[in-house]
Each structure stands twice: as C-alpha cells, then as structure tokens.
Short mmCIF file of C-alpha atoms in Angstrom, two decimals:
data_model
loop_
_atom_site.label_atom_id
_atom_site.label_comp_id
_atom_site.label_asym_id
_atom_site.label_seq_id
_atom_site.Cartn_x
_atom_site.Cartn_y
_atom_site.Cartn_z
CA MET A 18 16.01 -6.24 -9.97
CA LYS A 19 18.31 -6.33 -6.41
CA VAL A 20 16.12 -8.65 -4.73
CA GLN A 21 15.92 -11.19 -7.84
CA SER A 22 19.58 -11.19 -7.98
CA SER A 23 19.68 -11.69 -4.17
CA LEU A 24 17.59 -14.67 -4.39
CA TYR A 25 19.50 -15.99 -7.20
CA VAL A 26 22.49 -15.77 -4.90
CA LYS A 27 20.83 -16.90 -2.26
CA TYR A 28 19.71 -19.64 -4.20
CA LEU A 29 23.02 -21.08 -4.81
CA ILE A 30 24.78 -20.08 -1.40
CA VAL A 31 22.03 -22.12 -0.11
CA ALA A 32 23.06 -25.40 -2.31
CA LEU A 33 26.96 -25.19 -2.08
CA CYS A 34 26.09 -24.74 2.10
CA ILE A 35 23.91 -28.40 1.40
CA MET A 36 27.04 -29.70 -0.87
CA LEU A 37 29.50 -28.62 1.41
CA LEU A 38 27.28 -29.97 4.71
CA SER A 39 26.63 -33.45 3.24
CA THR A 40 30.55 -33.88 2.22
CA VAL A 41 32.00 -33.12 5.94
CA LEU A 42 29.12 -35.31 7.34
CA ALA A 43 29.98 -37.97 4.87
CA PHE A 44 33.25 -37.42 5.77
CA LEU A 45 32.94 -37.87 9.04
CA ALA A 46 30.54 -40.88 9.08
CA THR A 47 33.59 -42.44 6.87
CA ASN A 48 35.89 -41.37 9.23
CA MET A 49 33.96 -42.69 12.07
CA TYR A 50 33.19 -45.82 9.99
CA TYR A 51 37.07 -46.49 9.56
CA HIS A 52 38.08 -46.04 13.39
CA GLN A 53 35.60 -48.07 14.45
CA VAL A 54 35.32 -51.34 12.05
CA LEU A 55 38.02 -50.69 8.60
CA LYS A 56 40.99 -49.89 11.13
CA GLU A 57 41.15 -53.01 13.09
CA GLN A 58 40.46 -55.22 9.80
CA ASN A 59 43.52 -53.46 8.25
CA ASP A 60 45.47 -53.97 10.79
CA ALA A 61 45.04 -57.22 10.59
CA LYS A 62 45.43 -57.77 7.21
CA ASN A 63 48.69 -56.32 7.49
CA THR A 64 49.78 -58.34 10.36
CA MET A 65 48.77 -61.64 8.34
CA ILE A 66 50.74 -60.48 5.54
CA ALA A 67 54.00 -59.17 7.75
CA SER A 68 53.93 -62.52 9.29
CA ARG A 69 53.90 -64.67 6.30
CA MET A 70 56.72 -62.03 5.05
CA ALA A 71 58.40 -62.80 8.32
CA ALA A 72 58.17 -66.77 7.69
CA TYR A 73 59.31 -67.01 4.53
CA ILE A 74 62.34 -65.54 5.54
CA SER A 75 62.40 -67.62 8.17
CA GLU A 76 62.11 -70.82 6.16
CA HIS A 77 64.63 -70.12 3.71
CA ALA A 78 67.85 -69.36 5.48
CA GLU A 79 69.58 -68.97 1.88
CA LEU A 80 68.08 -65.67 1.48
CA ASP A 81 70.04 -62.30 0.44
CA LEU A 82 68.44 -60.08 2.72
CA GLN A 83 69.11 -57.02 1.19
CA GLU A 84 68.04 -58.31 -2.47
CA HIS A 85 64.66 -59.92 -0.66
CA PHE A 86 63.70 -56.88 1.23
CA ALA A 87 64.75 -54.44 -1.97
CA MET A 88 62.53 -56.60 -4.39
CA LEU A 89 59.35 -56.02 -1.82
CA GLY A 90 60.13 -52.56 -1.48
CA GLU A 91 59.51 -52.07 -5.29
CA ILE A 92 56.53 -54.17 -5.49
CA GLY A 93 54.51 -51.46 -2.82
CA TYR A 94 55.92 -51.99 0.46
CA GLN A 95 58.28 -49.66 2.82
CA PHE A 96 60.16 -51.91 5.49
CA TYR A 97 62.43 -50.74 8.52
CA VAL A 98 64.93 -53.96 9.62
CA VAL A 99 66.95 -53.78 12.96
CA ASN A 100 68.64 -56.67 14.30
CA GLU A 101 69.52 -57.56 17.87
CA ASN A 102 72.47 -55.97 17.38
CA GLY A 103 71.24 -52.73 16.48
CA ALA A 104 72.08 -52.86 12.75
CA SER A 105 69.18 -50.96 11.01
CA GLY A 106 68.10 -50.55 7.35
CA TYR A 107 65.02 -48.83 5.18
CA TYR A 108 63.68 -50.30 2.11
CA GLY A 109 60.59 -49.72 -0.46
CA GLY A 110 59.07 -46.40 -0.07
CA GLU A 111 60.94 -43.72 2.50
CA TYR A 112 59.17 -43.02 5.91
CA ARG A 113 58.73 -39.17 6.28
CA LEU A 114 58.79 -39.81 9.99
CA LYS A 115 60.80 -42.32 11.70
CA GLU A 116 60.52 -41.82 15.32
CA LEU A 117 60.00 -45.19 16.95
CA ASP A 118 60.68 -46.16 20.87
CA ASN A 119 63.48 -48.45 21.06
CA SER A 120 61.46 -50.48 23.47
CA ILE A 121 58.96 -51.23 21.19
CA VAL A 122 62.13 -52.55 18.50
CA GLU A 123 62.90 -54.66 21.60
CA GLU A 124 59.45 -56.25 22.32
CA VAL A 125 59.19 -57.19 18.63
CA ILE A 126 62.86 -58.59 18.40
CA ALA A 127 62.05 -60.76 21.54
CA GLY A 128 58.92 -62.25 19.90
CA ASP A 129 56.12 -59.63 20.21
CA ILE A 130 53.84 -58.15 17.32
CA TYR A 131 53.64 -54.85 17.12
CA HIS A 132 49.99 -53.30 16.15
CA GLY A 133 50.84 -49.66 15.20
CA MET A 134 47.98 -49.30 12.55
CA ARG A 135 45.57 -50.47 15.11
CA ASP A 136 46.89 -48.32 17.91
CA PHE A 137 47.78 -45.73 15.72
CA PRO A 138 46.23 -42.08 17.40
CA LYS A 139 42.59 -41.47 15.96
CA GLN A 140 42.79 -38.78 13.45
CA LEU A 141 41.36 -37.43 10.25
CA PHE A 142 40.45 -40.16 7.65
CA VAL A 143 42.79 -38.60 5.49
CA THR A 144 45.61 -38.27 7.69
CA GLY A 145 45.13 -41.58 9.82
CA PHE A 146 44.91 -44.33 7.07
CA PHE A 147 47.19 -42.47 5.01
CA ALA A 148 49.85 -41.27 7.55
CA ASN A 149 53.05 -42.06 6.72
CA ASP A 150 54.92 -42.28 9.86
CA ILE A 151 56.63 -45.65 10.86
CA ARG A 152 54.28 -45.97 14.09
CA ASN A 153 51.73 -46.43 11.46
CA SER A 154 53.20 -50.10 10.85
CA ILE A 155 52.91 -53.44 11.45
CA GLY A 156 55.95 -55.16 13.52
CA VAL A 157 56.92 -58.83 13.49
CA PRO A 158 59.96 -60.81 14.61
CA PHE A 159 61.82 -63.35 12.54
CA VAL A 160 65.17 -65.53 12.57
CA HIS A 161 67.82 -65.41 10.17
CA GLU A 162 71.10 -66.83 10.34
CA GLY A 163 70.18 -67.84 14.09
CA GLN A 164 70.21 -63.81 14.25
CA ARG A 165 67.01 -62.43 15.32
CA TYR A 166 65.44 -59.11 13.66
CA ALA A 167 62.60 -56.78 13.83
CA MET A 168 60.62 -55.91 10.35
CA PHE A 169 58.36 -53.31 10.60
CA VAL A 170 56.03 -53.02 7.24
CA ARG A 171 53.11 -51.22 5.70
CA PRO A 172 51.91 -50.70 2.39
CA ASP A 173 53.33 -47.79 0.05
CA ILE A 174 50.93 -44.59 0.05
CA ARG A 175 52.32 -43.77 -3.36
CA MET A 176 51.40 -47.65 -4.63
CA LEU A 177 48.44 -47.53 -3.03
CA PHE A 178 46.67 -45.13 -5.98
CA SER A 179 46.15 -47.28 -9.05
CA GLU A 180 43.72 -46.75 -12.07
CA VAL A 181 40.86 -47.24 -10.32
CA HIS A 182 41.80 -45.00 -8.01
CA SER A 183 42.50 -42.31 -10.50
CA ILE A 184 38.68 -43.13 -12.70
CA MET A 185 37.22 -42.80 -9.19
CA GLY A 186 38.60 -39.51 -8.40
CA GLY A 187 38.14 -38.01 -11.76
CA MET A 188 34.54 -39.49 -11.47
CA ALA A 189 34.05 -37.45 -8.09
CA LEU A 190 35.59 -34.54 -9.70
CA LEU A 191 33.62 -34.35 -12.88
CA MET A 192 30.15 -35.13 -10.84
CA LEU A 193 31.24 -32.01 -8.36
CA VAL A 194 31.76 -29.70 -11.62
CA ILE A 195 28.39 -31.35 -13.02
CA SER A 196 26.56 -30.90 -9.57
CA LEU A 197 27.85 -27.03 -9.63
CA LEU A 198 26.56 -26.49 -12.93
CA ALA A 199 22.99 -28.26 -12.52
CA ILE A 200 22.84 -25.93 -9.57
CA ILE A 201 23.36 -22.97 -11.81
CA VAL A 202 21.00 -24.11 -14.17
CA SER A 203 18.12 -24.77 -11.85
CA ALA A 204 18.44 -21.73 -9.83
CA TRP A 205 18.13 -19.63 -12.79
CA TYR A 206 14.96 -21.82 -14.00
CA LEU A 207 13.61 -21.39 -10.81
CA VAL A 208 14.13 -17.70 -10.29
CA HIS A 209 13.64 -16.82 -14.11
CA PRO A 210 9.65 -16.65 -13.41
CA ILE A 211 9.64 -15.02 -10.05
CA LYS A 212 11.71 -11.82 -12.20
CA ALA A 213 8.71 -11.78 -14.91
CA LEU A 214 6.22 -12.26 -12.04
CA THR A 215 8.08 -8.91 -10.07
CA ALA A 216 8.38 -7.21 -13.50
CA ALA A 217 4.60 -7.82 -13.96
CA THR A 218 3.61 -6.92 -10.80
CA LYS A 219 5.66 -3.31 -11.36
CA GLN A 220 3.14 -2.72 -14.50
CA ILE A 221 0.47 -3.79 -12.27
CA ALA A 222 1.35 -0.77 -9.66
CA ALA A 223 1.73 1.36 -12.70
CA GLU A 224 -1.92 0.69 -13.61
CA ASN A 225 -1.21 -1.21 -16.59
CA PHE A 226 -3.64 -4.50 -16.23
CA GLU A 227 -3.44 -5.83 -19.91
CA ILE A 228 -0.14 -7.57 -19.42
CA SER A 229 0.12 -10.99 -19.63
CA LEU A 230 2.89 -13.74 -18.08
CA GLN A 231 4.16 -16.51 -20.43
CA VAL A 232 5.24 -19.26 -17.69
CA ASN A 233 4.01 -22.76 -19.45
CA ARG A 234 4.94 -24.63 -16.37
CA SER A 235 2.53 -27.01 -14.07
CA ASP A 236 3.99 -26.65 -10.88
CA GLU A 237 3.71 -24.45 -8.02
CA LEU A 238 5.41 -21.48 -9.96
CA GLY A 239 3.10 -22.06 -13.36
CA THR A 240 0.07 -21.90 -10.80
CA LEU A 241 0.91 -18.97 -9.11
CA ALA A 242 1.38 -17.29 -12.98
CA ALA A 243 -1.77 -18.52 -13.78
CA SER A 244 -3.53 -16.48 -10.76
CA PHE A 245 -1.73 -13.88 -11.43
CA ASN A 246 -3.08 -13.71 -15.24
CA ARG A 247 -6.52 -14.29 -13.38
CA MET A 248 -5.86 -11.24 -11.20
CA ALA A 249 -4.69 -9.03 -13.93
CA LYS A 250 -8.00 -9.87 -16.22
CA GLN A 251 -9.89 -8.91 -13.47
CA LEU A 252 -8.01 -5.88 -12.79
CA LEU A 253 -8.72 -4.84 -16.33
CA ALA A 254 -12.70 -5.59 -16.46
CA ASN A 255 -12.67 -4.10 -12.83
CA GLU A 256 -11.00 -0.92 -14.00
CA GLU A 257 -13.39 -0.67 -17.05
CA GLU A 258 -15.98 -1.39 -15.07
CA ARG A 259 -15.03 1.46 -13.03
CA LYS A 260 -14.47 4.39 -15.72
CA SER A 261 -17.91 3.04 -17.14
CA PHE A 262 -19.62 3.72 -13.74
CA ILE A 263 -17.86 6.85 -13.22
CA ARG A 264 -19.00 8.02 -17.07
CA ASN A 265 -22.29 7.34 -16.29
CA VAL A 266 -22.50 8.34 -12.93
CA SER A 267 -21.33 12.04 -14.32
CA HIS A 268 -24.09 11.53 -17.36
CA ASP A 269 -26.37 10.66 -14.51
CA PHE A 270 -26.01 14.07 -12.59
CA GLN A 271 -24.97 15.89 -15.05
CA SER A 272 -28.76 16.11 -16.82
CA PRO A 273 -30.59 16.66 -14.33
CA LEU A 274 -28.23 19.48 -12.72
CA LEU A 275 -28.45 21.45 -16.36
CA ASN A 276 -32.22 20.97 -16.38
CA ILE A 277 -32.31 22.17 -12.45
CA GLY A 278 -30.36 24.75 -13.68
CA GLY A 279 -31.62 25.95 -16.85
CA TYR A 280 -35.30 26.03 -15.20
CA ALA A 281 -34.14 27.78 -11.85
CA ALA A 282 -33.26 30.96 -14.90
CA LEU A 283 -36.36 30.84 -16.34
CA LEU A 284 -37.93 31.24 -13.12
CA LYS A 285 -35.56 34.37 -12.37
CA GLN A 286 -38.10 35.86 -15.08
CA ALA A 287 -40.04 38.89 -13.64
CA GLU A 288 -42.61 38.88 -16.34
CA LEU A 289 -42.99 35.25 -15.72
CA ASP A 290 -46.52 34.03 -15.20
CA GLN A 291 -47.88 31.83 -12.89
CA GLU A 292 -49.02 28.61 -15.01
CA PRO A 293 -45.66 28.51 -16.80
CA ARG A 294 -43.81 29.55 -13.28
CA LEU A 295 -45.48 26.41 -11.27
CA GLN A 296 -44.54 23.67 -14.91
CA TYR A 297 -40.78 25.42 -14.41
CA ALA A 298 -40.84 24.30 -10.38
CA SER A 299 -42.50 20.74 -10.95
CA VAL A 300 -39.66 20.02 -13.74
CA ILE A 301 -37.03 21.32 -10.83
CA GLU A 302 -38.75 19.35 -8.15
CA SER A 303 -38.94 15.96 -10.26
CA GLU A 304 -34.99 16.36 -11.57
CA ALA A 305 -34.03 17.24 -7.21
CA MET A 306 -35.91 14.07 -6.88
CA ARG A 307 -34.35 11.84 -9.35
CA LEU A 308 -31.17 13.60 -7.96
CA SER A 309 -32.45 12.16 -4.47
CA ASN A 310 -33.16 8.79 -5.42
CA LEU A 311 -29.86 8.26 -7.73
CA THR A 312 -27.96 9.06 -4.76
CA LYS A 313 -29.88 7.17 -2.56
CA GLN A 314 -29.27 3.83 -4.94
CA LEU A 315 -25.11 4.71 -5.12
CA LEU A 316 -25.47 4.66 -1.59
CA VAL A 317 -26.62 1.23 -1.39
CA LEU A 318 -24.24 0.20 -4.13
CA THR A 319 -21.25 1.30 -2.18
CA SER A 320 -22.74 0.04 1.23
CA LEU A 321 -23.00 -3.68 -0.99
CA ASP A 322 -19.38 -3.30 -1.84
CA GLN A 323 -18.13 -2.32 1.70
CA ARG A 324 -19.69 -5.55 2.87
CA ASN A 325 -17.29 -8.04 1.81
CA LYS A 326 -19.54 -10.26 0.97
CA THR A 327 -20.82 -10.80 4.99
CA VAL A 328 -24.53 -9.37 6.02
CA ALA A 329 -26.22 -9.58 9.33
CA MET A 330 -29.12 -12.48 9.40
CA GLN A 331 -31.83 -12.31 11.63
CA THR A 332 -35.47 -14.10 11.28
CA TYR A 333 -38.73 -12.22 10.45
CA PRO A 334 -41.64 -12.92 8.78
CA LEU A 335 -41.40 -12.52 4.86
CA HIS A 336 -45.29 -11.79 4.14
CA GLU A 337 -45.59 -9.03 6.33
CA GLN A 338 -42.69 -7.18 5.20
CA ILE A 339 -43.64 -7.83 1.58
CA GLU A 340 -47.36 -6.71 2.80
CA ARG A 341 -45.82 -3.43 4.34
CA THR A 342 -43.91 -2.92 0.49
CA VAL A 343 -47.31 -2.88 -0.94
CA MET A 344 -49.41 -0.67 1.13
CA LYS A 345 -46.27 2.09 1.55
CA TYR A 346 -47.31 2.08 -2.27
CA ARG A 347 -50.81 2.14 -2.32
CA TRP A 348 -51.27 5.69 -3.12
CA LEU A 349 -48.90 5.61 -6.33
CA LEU A 350 -51.18 2.26 -7.16
CA GLU A 351 -54.07 4.37 -7.05
CA LYS A 352 -52.90 7.23 -9.07
CA GLU A 353 -51.51 5.03 -11.83
CA GLY A 354 -55.17 3.22 -11.93
CA ILE A 355 -53.12 -0.22 -11.29
CA SER A 356 -54.61 -3.14 -9.66
CA ILE A 357 -52.56 -5.43 -7.35
CA SER A 358 -52.94 -8.83 -6.35
CA LEU A 359 -51.01 -10.50 -3.36
CA ASP A 360 -50.93 -14.08 -2.15
CA ALA A 361 -47.91 -14.22 0.26
CA ALA A 362 -48.40 -17.41 2.57
CA PRO A 363 -47.34 -16.95 6.13
CA LEU A 364 -43.47 -17.50 6.47
CA LEU A 365 -40.48 -16.79 8.21
CA LEU A 366 -37.24 -16.22 6.23
CA THR A 367 -33.88 -15.48 7.52
CA GLY A 368 -31.99 -12.45 5.79
CA ASN A 369 -31.39 -8.95 6.20
CA GLU A 370 -34.16 -7.36 6.68
CA ALA A 371 -33.20 -3.83 5.61
CA LEU A 372 -31.65 -4.99 2.68
CA LEU A 373 -34.38 -7.44 1.49
CA ASP A 374 -37.19 -4.55 1.98
CA ASN A 375 -34.76 -2.36 -0.68
CA VAL A 376 -35.68 -5.54 -3.32
CA TRP A 377 -39.46 -5.76 -2.51
CA GLU A 378 -39.34 -1.86 -3.30
CA ASN A 379 -37.16 -1.84 -6.54
CA LEU A 380 -39.20 -4.82 -8.05
CA LEU A 381 -42.92 -2.92 -6.75
CA THR A 382 -41.81 0.45 -7.88
CA ASN A 383 -40.21 -1.19 -11.38
CA ALA A 384 -43.96 -2.62 -11.84
CA ILE A 385 -45.47 0.42 -11.24
CA LYS A 386 -43.53 2.51 -13.69
CA TYR A 387 -43.48 0.27 -16.74
CA ASN A 388 -47.00 -0.58 -16.23
CA LYS A 389 -49.62 0.17 -19.04
CA PRO A 390 -52.63 2.54 -17.62
CA GLY A 391 -54.98 0.62 -15.84
CA GLY A 392 -52.39 -2.08 -15.45
CA GLU A 393 -52.05 -5.42 -13.28
CA ILE A 394 -49.78 -6.20 -10.98
CA ARG A 395 -49.77 -9.82 -9.08
CA ILE A 396 -47.52 -11.15 -6.22
CA ARG A 397 -47.28 -14.22 -4.83
CA THR A 398 -44.87 -16.69 -2.83
CA GLU A 399 -44.30 -20.04 -3.76
CA SER A 400 -42.59 -22.26 -0.58
CA GLU A 401 -40.44 -25.61 -0.83
CA LYS A 402 -38.85 -27.78 1.57
CA ASP A 403 -35.58 -25.42 1.59
CA HIS A 404 -36.28 -22.28 -0.28
CA VAL A 405 -38.99 -19.79 -0.93
CA SER A 406 -40.09 -18.19 -4.24
CA VAL A 407 -41.20 -14.58 -4.87
CA ILE A 408 -42.73 -13.59 -8.31
CA PHE A 409 -43.69 -10.33 -9.15
CA GLU A 410 -45.71 -10.35 -12.46
CA ASP A 411 -46.93 -6.91 -14.35
CA THR A 412 -48.81 -6.00 -17.37
CA GLY A 413 -46.51 -3.54 -18.68
CA ILE A 414 -44.53 -2.76 -21.81
CA GLY A 415 -42.05 -5.67 -21.15
CA ILE A 416 -38.52 -5.83 -21.97
CA ALA A 417 -37.10 -6.83 -25.86
CA GLU A 418 -35.42 -10.13 -25.79
CA ASP A 419 -31.84 -8.65 -26.55
CA ASP A 420 -31.91 -6.28 -23.47
CA LEU A 421 -32.80 -9.39 -20.93
CA PRO A 422 -29.21 -10.32 -20.41
CA HIS A 423 -28.15 -6.59 -19.44
CA VAL A 424 -31.13 -5.78 -17.12
CA PHE A 425 -28.74 -6.38 -14.03
CA GLU A 426 -25.77 -4.45 -15.45
CA ARG A 427 -25.44 -1.27 -13.49
CA PHE A 428 -26.38 1.92 -15.40
CA TYR A 429 -28.46 -0.09 -17.93
CA ARG A 430 -31.61 0.93 -19.57
CA ALA A 431 -33.09 -0.76 -22.05
CA ASP A 432 -34.97 1.45 -24.52
CA ALA A 433 -35.69 5.27 -24.27
CA SER A 434 -39.27 4.51 -22.58
CA ARG A 435 -37.54 3.10 -19.79
CA SER A 436 -34.59 5.30 -19.36
CA THR A 437 -36.48 8.43 -18.61
CA LYS A 438 -37.81 6.87 -15.88
CA GLY A 439 -34.87 5.29 -13.87
CA THR A 440 -31.14 5.44 -12.89
CA GLY A 441 -30.37 2.30 -14.28
CA LEU A 442 -29.14 1.07 -10.59
CA GLY A 443 -32.21 -0.39 -9.56
CA LEU A 444 -32.30 -3.64 -10.83
CA ALA A 445 -28.23 -4.28 -10.31
CA ILE A 446 -28.89 -3.62 -6.66
CA VAL A 447 -31.79 -6.01 -6.79
CA LYS A 448 -29.16 -8.50 -8.21
CA GLU A 449 -26.27 -7.85 -5.74
CA THR A 450 -28.56 -7.83 -2.47
CA ILE A 451 -30.29 -11.65 -3.95
CA THR A 452 -26.31 -12.64 -4.77
CA LEU A 453 -25.38 -11.72 -1.12
CA HIS A 454 -28.09 -13.77 0.44
CA GLN A 455 -26.87 -16.88 -1.50
CA GLY A 456 -30.30 -16.93 -3.49
CA ASP A 457 -31.27 -16.60 -7.46
CA ILE A 458 -33.49 -13.70 -9.86
CA ARG A 459 -34.76 -15.32 -13.24
CA ILE A 460 -36.55 -12.43 -15.19
CA SER A 461 -38.87 -13.34 -18.38
CA SER A 462 -40.48 -10.89 -20.20
CA GLU A 463 -42.60 -9.95 -23.75
CA THR A 464 -42.49 -6.73 -25.03
CA GLY A 465 -45.60 -5.34 -24.89
CA GLU A 466 -47.08 -7.95 -22.55
CA GLY A 467 -45.40 -7.84 -19.24
CA THR A 468 -42.29 -9.23 -17.61
CA CYS A 469 -42.08 -12.05 -14.94
CA ILE A 470 -39.21 -11.41 -11.90
CA THR A 471 -38.11 -14.88 -9.51
CA VAL A 472 -36.70 -14.52 -6.95
CA THR A 473 -35.22 -17.74 -5.08
CA LEU A 474 -34.36 -17.64 -1.72
CA PRO A 475 -32.84 -19.96 0.43
CA LEU A 476 -35.00 -20.47 3.86
CA ARG A 477 -31.94 -21.68 5.77
CA PRO A 478 -29.16 -20.19 4.16
CA THR A 479 -25.60 -20.87 5.41
CA ALA A 480 -23.82 -18.42 7.13
CA VAL A 481 -22.48 -15.39 4.58
#
C-alpha cells in the first residue's frame, strides 16, 4: 500500500509542478512581451493623453487649476503639478513613492517631455506596470496665466481594476481550483487499477490463481489488466496440470514398485519351486523395465520443457533415419509376427535428429504393441514442395472415437488394454517434439480396424 500511495503523491506533485512551471514560464513570457512591446506602447498612449490634458489647460486660461486637477483625479488619474516658482501639489490618488530629481522637473518646465513609463527600470511585470512611483509617470509642460508648469501624470492603480478584471481574476482562481480537483480525480483514476493489480499480484504470489481483475478500460492499463487475467488463467491451468502430473507420476511409479516389492518378497521363500521363481523374476524384470522406460520418457519431457522452444537443427537424410528405426525393432516385429512395409524416398530434412529419433521410435513401438497377432504396419513418406509427411498405419486394435481428442495428453490412456502396455507419455512427447519443429500431427483410428498417424514437417523450417 505504501508504494501505491507514493505513486499517487508523486503524480500529484508532478502535476502541481507542471502547473507551477507553466505559470512561471507564462508569467516570464508575458513580462518579456510587456517590456519589449507593451511598455513603449503604454508610454506613448499615456503621453498622448497627458499632452491633450496640457493643451486643454493652455487653451483655457479661465480654468481653475485646483478644481480641474481635482476633477481629473476623481475620474482615475494621479497628478503631481509644480510651477516654475517651485509651488507644487498632488491630486487624485496618492503616489506611494514621491522622489523625483529636480533636474527632471526643470527639464519638463523648460519644455521637454518626461517618459517615465518607458524608461522606468525593468522589473517583474506586476511591480513594473503597477509600480505606484512618481518616476513611473509621464511629465509634460503647460502654460497657464503666463506661468510655466510641469505636470506628471499616470493612471490611478486603484481605478485600473474594473468589474471585468474581477471577473477575469475570479475565473482564473476558479480554473485553478477545478484543475487541482481534476488532477486529484485523474490521479486516483490512474492509480486505482494499479492498486488492484498490485493486490492481485500478491494473491498470485500466494498461489491463488483464481483471481480476476475487473478493469473495464480500453487504454494501456486495460490491456495490462487483460494480460494479467490471461496470465492468471494460464497459471491456474499450469497448476492443475502440475498437480495432475504429480498424481499420475506417483501412481505410475507406485504400481510397479508395489509389484516389484511383492514379488521380491515371494522370491525369499526357501521352498519356492524353480518355475514360479522364474515367473516372479520375470514380473520383476518387466516392472523394472517399465520404470526405466517411464524414467526415460520423463527425462525427455523435462528436456523438451527446458529447451524454451529452441532446438539445435542439422540437415540429415530422413529416409535413412526411419530405416534405422525399423531395423532397430526388427527383432520385436519378428517376435510378434507382424509384417512391415516401408516406402521412404530419399529426402533431406532439417531438424533435431535425436528428438525425431524418439518420435519414430514411439510411433513404431505403439504400432507394434497395439497391433493384432500377425498384423501389418505400413510406413511411407509423401513430400511436397515445402513439407514432408511421414505416415504410420497399422491393423491394430484402434482407438475409440471419444478417446482420440485426448491421446496427446500426458498420462492419458485410452482403455485398459492400452494402459497396461504404456506409460501414457509417448504420444505427448511426440506431439511436443513435432510442435517444436513447427510441424503438425494428425491421428485417425477405428476400433478393431487400426490407426493412422500422419506427421507433417516443414522441409525448410524457420529458426525456432
């Protein structure tokens, strides 16, 4: 929970920092724009206004200066007026800073214009534009009743803020509050499924694979949740398969071990005759061979699982490999009285020779074990442009239709007649090996008539 809360806080901090940084950058950009463009325009505008005020006063000698400046002050201007004799007065809003060099006053009385707004020292926008300093004003000369004056004027800061400014300020504040709330809500929206995912991973770590995330989103987090659910389902299936595998292995080891132990105990009997002794020894030998075969096939399965879908490939003659397999089991074929025909045209195949050796051995020994006395086995190859098919046909006991979909499952045995002769791993090994070679295997069978297994392999497989 600490990690998720930390992520939530980090997201809020980053979002707030982005808002703060954007505000500062916008403020600096506006400040630069003011100093580069608006400052001089503001000075020119106020110079024009001040010049018109001065011209009006000069043209109307009957004006009462006190009343006139008081009136102008009430409508939103600040004035500092000084005549050539040094008499001065302030009108309108009061200046906060009133220090002004006498040389400036003398220059304005002499007829110059003082551009205080334009030449005011550069400061931040807020303090520069709104600085209530007499130096931040426009100075213009005028003549009234034969006497020269200097008039310093600037807009009253308090009068610059109108209802529009209040509305804009309120809108900016409201936007800030809404933005903060939106950030908090969006942060929760983003972090909440991550919290759920973290809690789910803890359940997975505790080997509870039946958990499912309910995240109805179409974005990356939704995709992640969907992937997690698929992973959980696969882990659950793997766990069930693992438990089933352990149960099957335990059962398959336990049965021959019990037989070996039981018959070994019988062999200890001193009065046991030679014939039953040989029978018991034969059973022990058969069960030991069964255990050896089971162990060998388990090692092959483990090897296939650990290869991580990669195998070392080499090119070799397929027809010679199949011929060697048939020759290896010629003794068993003669013993069982089973005839075999082989039609394999010369062909080079790229694959793992050792693994495919195991495939052909499994298919041939199955065709022998589950054949009828005096039965027949036919092996042939059919090659196309980009693949080769190896077909094993027998005249054996066949497989029931209901069992066909399961024959490639580990430890599956179709019926009692087949379960007593095998481990239930042979066809599973064949299937995984063919899949590893990017090939395909198909099986068709009819009870009492025989079985046909077709293995299809690419002649030029891609790297796997």
